[in-house]
Amino acid sequence: MKRLTFVILAVGLLVALPTAAVLSSTNGAWIKYTGNPVLRANPANAWDDFNVYSSHVLWDGSQFRMWYSGTSFTQNEKDIGYATSADGLTWTKHPGNPVLSVGPFGYWDHERINAPTVLYDATDKLWKMWYAGVSIYNGGFSIGYATSPDGINWTKYSDEPIFESSGHPDYWDGISVLAPEVLKKDGKYHMW
């Protein structure tokens, strides 16, 4: 029961926090950017009119790319959006957002998807995303996978998650696994 309460509180905090920027000074200390937040929720009647959170940012050599989680009061959306920036501080949301949406009713990710991590795989010439998804039917968060030729148009790998919790209530990952971070090193993917 304690673990379920912790998961509910942790997810609640993720939902309540807007996306902000923190800059590093020359001595390694972090300084909050005075113009925070750098990405805000949209006005009413948008897919992300309640909040934006849990972002993943990459520099592609010419611009910053951000994939972020968003939720809506009015449309009951809980999807993943995309934005770009030249400086990492002023962002333009993609007009076709969200770029990845929850699955159909009854699927493992039909209630919420969030916490994306994205990388560009030069070998495969594909953008790859790992994300958390949840459904009341599976009880907790699992991790899904999607690919894209451009970082905007995504195809989910499967109707099922690629990584799930242990399912054992006494284990540390018994209920959920979420917020993956993935790197590719020496041809092998590593997930935290």
Short mmCIF file of C-alpha atoms in Angstrom, two decimals:
data_model
loop_
_atom_site.label_atom_id
_atom_site.label_comp_id
_atom_site.label_asym_id
_atom_site.label_seq_id
_atom_site.Cartn_x
_atom_site.Cartn_y
_atom_site.Cartn_z
CA MET A 1 0.00 0.00 0.00
CA LYS A 2 2.91 2.35 0.79
CA ARG A 3 4.36 1.71 -2.66
CA LEU A 4 1.05 2.52 -4.38
CA THR A 5 0.74 5.74 -2.38
CA PHE A 6 4.30 6.69 -3.36
CA VAL A 7 3.59 6.02 -7.06
CA ILE A 8 0.42 8.12 -6.93
CA LEU A 9 2.27 11.00 -5.23
CA ALA A 10 5.22 10.79 -7.66
CA VAL A 11 2.96 10.86 -10.70
CA GLY A 12 1.00 13.75 -9.15
CA LEU A 13 4.19 15.77 -8.79
CA LEU A 14 5.20 15.06 -12.38
CA VAL A 15 1.81 16.29 -13.56
CA ALA A 16 2.01 19.50 -11.52
CA LEU A 17 5.44 20.69 -12.66
CA PRO A 18 5.88 22.83 -15.79
CA THR A 19 8.93 22.47 -18.01
CA ALA A 20 11.71 24.84 -16.94
CA ALA A 21 15.36 25.46 -17.74
CA VAL A 22 18.40 25.29 -15.50
CA LEU A 23 21.77 26.57 -16.67
CA SER A 24 25.23 25.55 -15.52
CA SER A 25 27.70 28.20 -14.44
CA THR A 26 31.45 27.93 -15.00
CA ASN A 27 32.01 26.46 -11.53
CA GLY A 28 29.48 23.66 -12.16
CA ALA A 29 26.70 25.08 -9.98
CA TRP A 30 23.21 25.15 -11.48
CA ILE A 31 21.31 28.41 -11.75
CA LYS A 32 17.59 28.55 -12.50
CA TYR A 33 16.78 30.56 -15.61
CA THR A 34 14.90 33.73 -14.61
CA GLY A 35 12.56 33.40 -17.60
CA ASN A 36 11.12 30.05 -16.42
CA PRO A 37 9.04 28.26 -17.37
CA VAL A 38 10.28 28.00 -20.95
CA LEU A 39 7.27 25.94 -22.05
CA ARG A 40 3.74 26.55 -20.79
CA ALA A 41 0.42 24.78 -21.08
CA ASN A 42 -1.80 25.93 -23.93
CA PRO A 43 -5.03 27.90 -23.42
CA ALA A 44 -8.30 26.05 -22.79
CA ASN A 45 -9.57 23.48 -25.28
CA ALA A 46 -6.10 22.27 -26.29
CA TRP A 47 -4.65 18.80 -25.78
CA ASP A 48 -2.14 20.27 -23.29
CA ASP A 49 -4.29 22.96 -21.62
CA PHE A 50 -3.66 21.69 -18.07
CA ASN A 51 0.10 21.22 -17.98
CA VAL A 52 3.33 20.28 -19.74
CA TYR A 53 6.00 18.23 -17.99
CA SER A 54 8.54 15.44 -18.23
CA SER A 55 10.45 16.66 -21.27
CA HIS A 56 13.37 15.19 -23.20
CA VAL A 57 15.60 17.61 -25.15
CA LEU A 58 18.21 16.91 -27.83
CA TRP A 59 20.44 19.13 -29.96
CA ASP A 60 20.42 17.86 -33.56
CA GLY A 61 23.25 20.08 -34.83
CA SER A 62 21.00 22.94 -35.91
CA GLN A 63 18.22 23.21 -33.32
CA PHE A 64 16.99 21.90 -30.00
CA ARG A 65 14.19 19.34 -30.21
CA MET A 66 11.88 18.69 -27.26
CA TRP A 67 9.39 15.89 -26.72
CA TYR A 68 7.19 16.54 -23.72
CA SER A 69 4.22 15.17 -21.83
CA GLY A 70 1.00 17.12 -21.73
CA THR A 71 -2.43 16.75 -20.18
CA SER A 72 -5.76 18.45 -20.74
CA PHE A 73 -8.67 19.37 -18.48
CA THR A 74 -11.06 19.83 -21.36
CA GLN A 75 -10.14 17.05 -23.79
CA ASN A 76 -8.98 14.36 -21.33
CA GLU A 77 -5.76 14.02 -23.33
CA LYS A 78 -2.54 12.65 -21.82
CA ASP A 79 -0.17 12.51 -24.76
CA ILE A 80 3.31 13.48 -26.00
CA GLY A 81 4.02 16.70 -27.89
CA TYR A 82 6.95 18.16 -29.80
CA ALA A 83 8.60 21.61 -29.85
CA THR A 84 11.74 23.18 -31.35
CA SER A 85 14.07 25.99 -30.30
CA ALA A 86 17.16 27.72 -31.64
CA ASP A 87 18.43 28.67 -28.17
CA GLY A 88 16.85 26.17 -25.77
CA LEU A 89 14.83 28.94 -24.11
CA THR A 90 12.26 30.11 -26.67
CA TRP A 91 10.20 27.17 -27.91
CA THR A 92 7.73 26.72 -30.77
CA LYS A 93 5.21 23.91 -30.35
CA HIS A 94 4.54 21.76 -33.39
CA PRO A 95 1.13 22.70 -34.87
CA GLY A 96 0.24 19.02 -35.35
CA ASN A 97 0.64 18.13 -31.66
CA PRO A 98 0.34 15.71 -30.06
CA VAL A 99 2.85 13.64 -32.01
CA LEU A 100 2.20 10.43 -30.03
CA SER A 101 -1.18 9.64 -28.48
CA VAL A 102 -2.61 7.10 -26.08
CA GLY A 103 -3.70 3.76 -27.50
CA PRO A 104 -7.31 2.75 -28.16
CA PHE A 105 -9.56 1.86 -25.22
CA GLY A 106 -8.45 -1.41 -23.63
CA TYR A 107 -4.82 -1.18 -24.78
CA TRP A 108 -1.98 -1.17 -22.25
CA ASP A 109 -1.39 2.58 -22.83
CA HIS A 110 -4.94 3.88 -23.34
CA GLU A 111 -5.13 6.10 -20.24
CA ARG A 112 -1.85 8.01 -20.29
CA ILE A 113 1.49 8.13 -22.08
CA ASN A 114 4.33 10.31 -20.85
CA ALA A 115 8.00 10.59 -19.86
CA PRO A 116 9.52 10.15 -23.33
CA THR A 117 13.20 9.58 -24.01
CA VAL A 118 14.32 9.97 -27.61
CA LEU A 119 17.51 9.35 -29.57
CA TYR A 120 18.48 9.41 -33.21
CA ASP A 121 19.97 6.12 -34.35
CA ALA A 122 22.28 7.01 -37.26
CA THR A 123 22.80 3.33 -38.11
CA ASP A 124 19.08 2.76 -38.65
CA LYS A 125 18.42 6.37 -39.75
CA LEU A 126 15.47 6.51 -37.35
CA TRP A 127 14.35 8.51 -34.35
CA LYS A 128 13.52 6.12 -31.51
CA MET A 129 11.31 6.83 -28.51
CA TRP A 130 10.72 4.93 -25.30
CA TYR A 131 7.80 6.16 -23.20
CA ALA A 132 5.71 5.23 -20.18
CA GLY A 133 2.10 4.16 -20.63
CA VAL A 134 -0.63 3.05 -18.28
CA SER A 135 -4.07 1.49 -18.29
CA ILE A 136 -6.33 0.57 -15.41
CA TYR A 137 -6.30 -2.98 -16.80
CA ASN A 138 -2.59 -3.54 -16.28
CA GLY A 139 -2.50 -1.65 -12.99
CA GLY A 140 0.75 0.23 -13.38
CA PHE A 141 3.05 1.93 -15.85
CA SER A 142 4.94 -0.05 -18.48
CA ILE A 143 7.36 1.10 -21.17
CA GLY A 144 6.53 1.27 -24.87
CA TYR A 145 8.60 1.96 -27.98
CA ALA A 146 7.98 3.94 -31.17
CA THR A 147 10.01 4.95 -34.24
CA SER A 148 9.93 7.94 -36.58
CA PRO A 149 11.72 9.02 -39.76
CA ASP A 150 11.58 12.70 -38.72
CA GLY A 151 10.96 12.88 -34.95
CA ILE A 152 7.37 14.02 -35.56
CA ASN A 153 5.46 11.17 -37.24
CA TRP A 154 5.67 8.18 -34.91
CA THR A 155 4.71 4.52 -35.30
CA LYS A 156 4.27 2.43 -32.18
CA TYR A 157 6.26 -0.79 -32.23
CA SER A 158 3.52 -3.04 -30.91
CA ASP A 159 0.13 -3.19 -29.24
CA GLU A 160 1.99 -4.37 -26.14
CA PRO A 161 4.67 -2.77 -23.94
CA ILE A 162 8.30 -3.78 -24.47
CA PHE A 163 9.19 -3.63 -20.75
CA GLU A 164 6.94 -4.25 -17.76
CA SER A 165 7.15 -4.28 -13.98
CA SER A 166 8.01 -7.52 -12.23
CA GLY A 167 4.39 -7.80 -11.13
CA HIS A 168 5.51 -8.96 -7.70
CA PRO A 169 4.03 -6.69 -5.00
CA ASP A 170 7.04 -7.10 -2.68
CA TYR A 171 9.65 -6.09 -5.27
CA TRP A 172 10.79 -2.52 -5.84
CA ASP A 173 9.41 -2.60 -9.41
CA GLY A 174 6.32 -4.62 -8.53
CA ILE A 175 3.75 -2.07 -9.72
CA SER A 176 5.29 0.20 -12.33
CA VAL A 177 8.29 0.98 -14.50
CA LEU A 178 8.35 4.45 -16.03
CA ALA A 179 10.42 7.47 -17.08
CA PRO A 180 13.02 5.49 -19.06
CA GLU A 181 16.35 6.99 -20.13
CA VAL A 182 18.02 5.18 -23.03
CA LEU A 183 21.50 5.48 -24.58
CA LYS A 184 23.12 3.48 -27.36
CA LYS A 185 26.77 2.58 -26.82
CA ASP A 186 28.88 0.16 -28.87
CA GLY A 187 25.78 -1.00 -30.76
CA LYS A 188 23.87 -1.87 -27.60
CA TYR A 189 20.95 -0.03 -25.99
CA HIS A 190 21.09 0.72 -22.26
CA MET A 191 17.97 1.69 -20.31
CA TRP A 192 17.73 3.20 -16.85
#
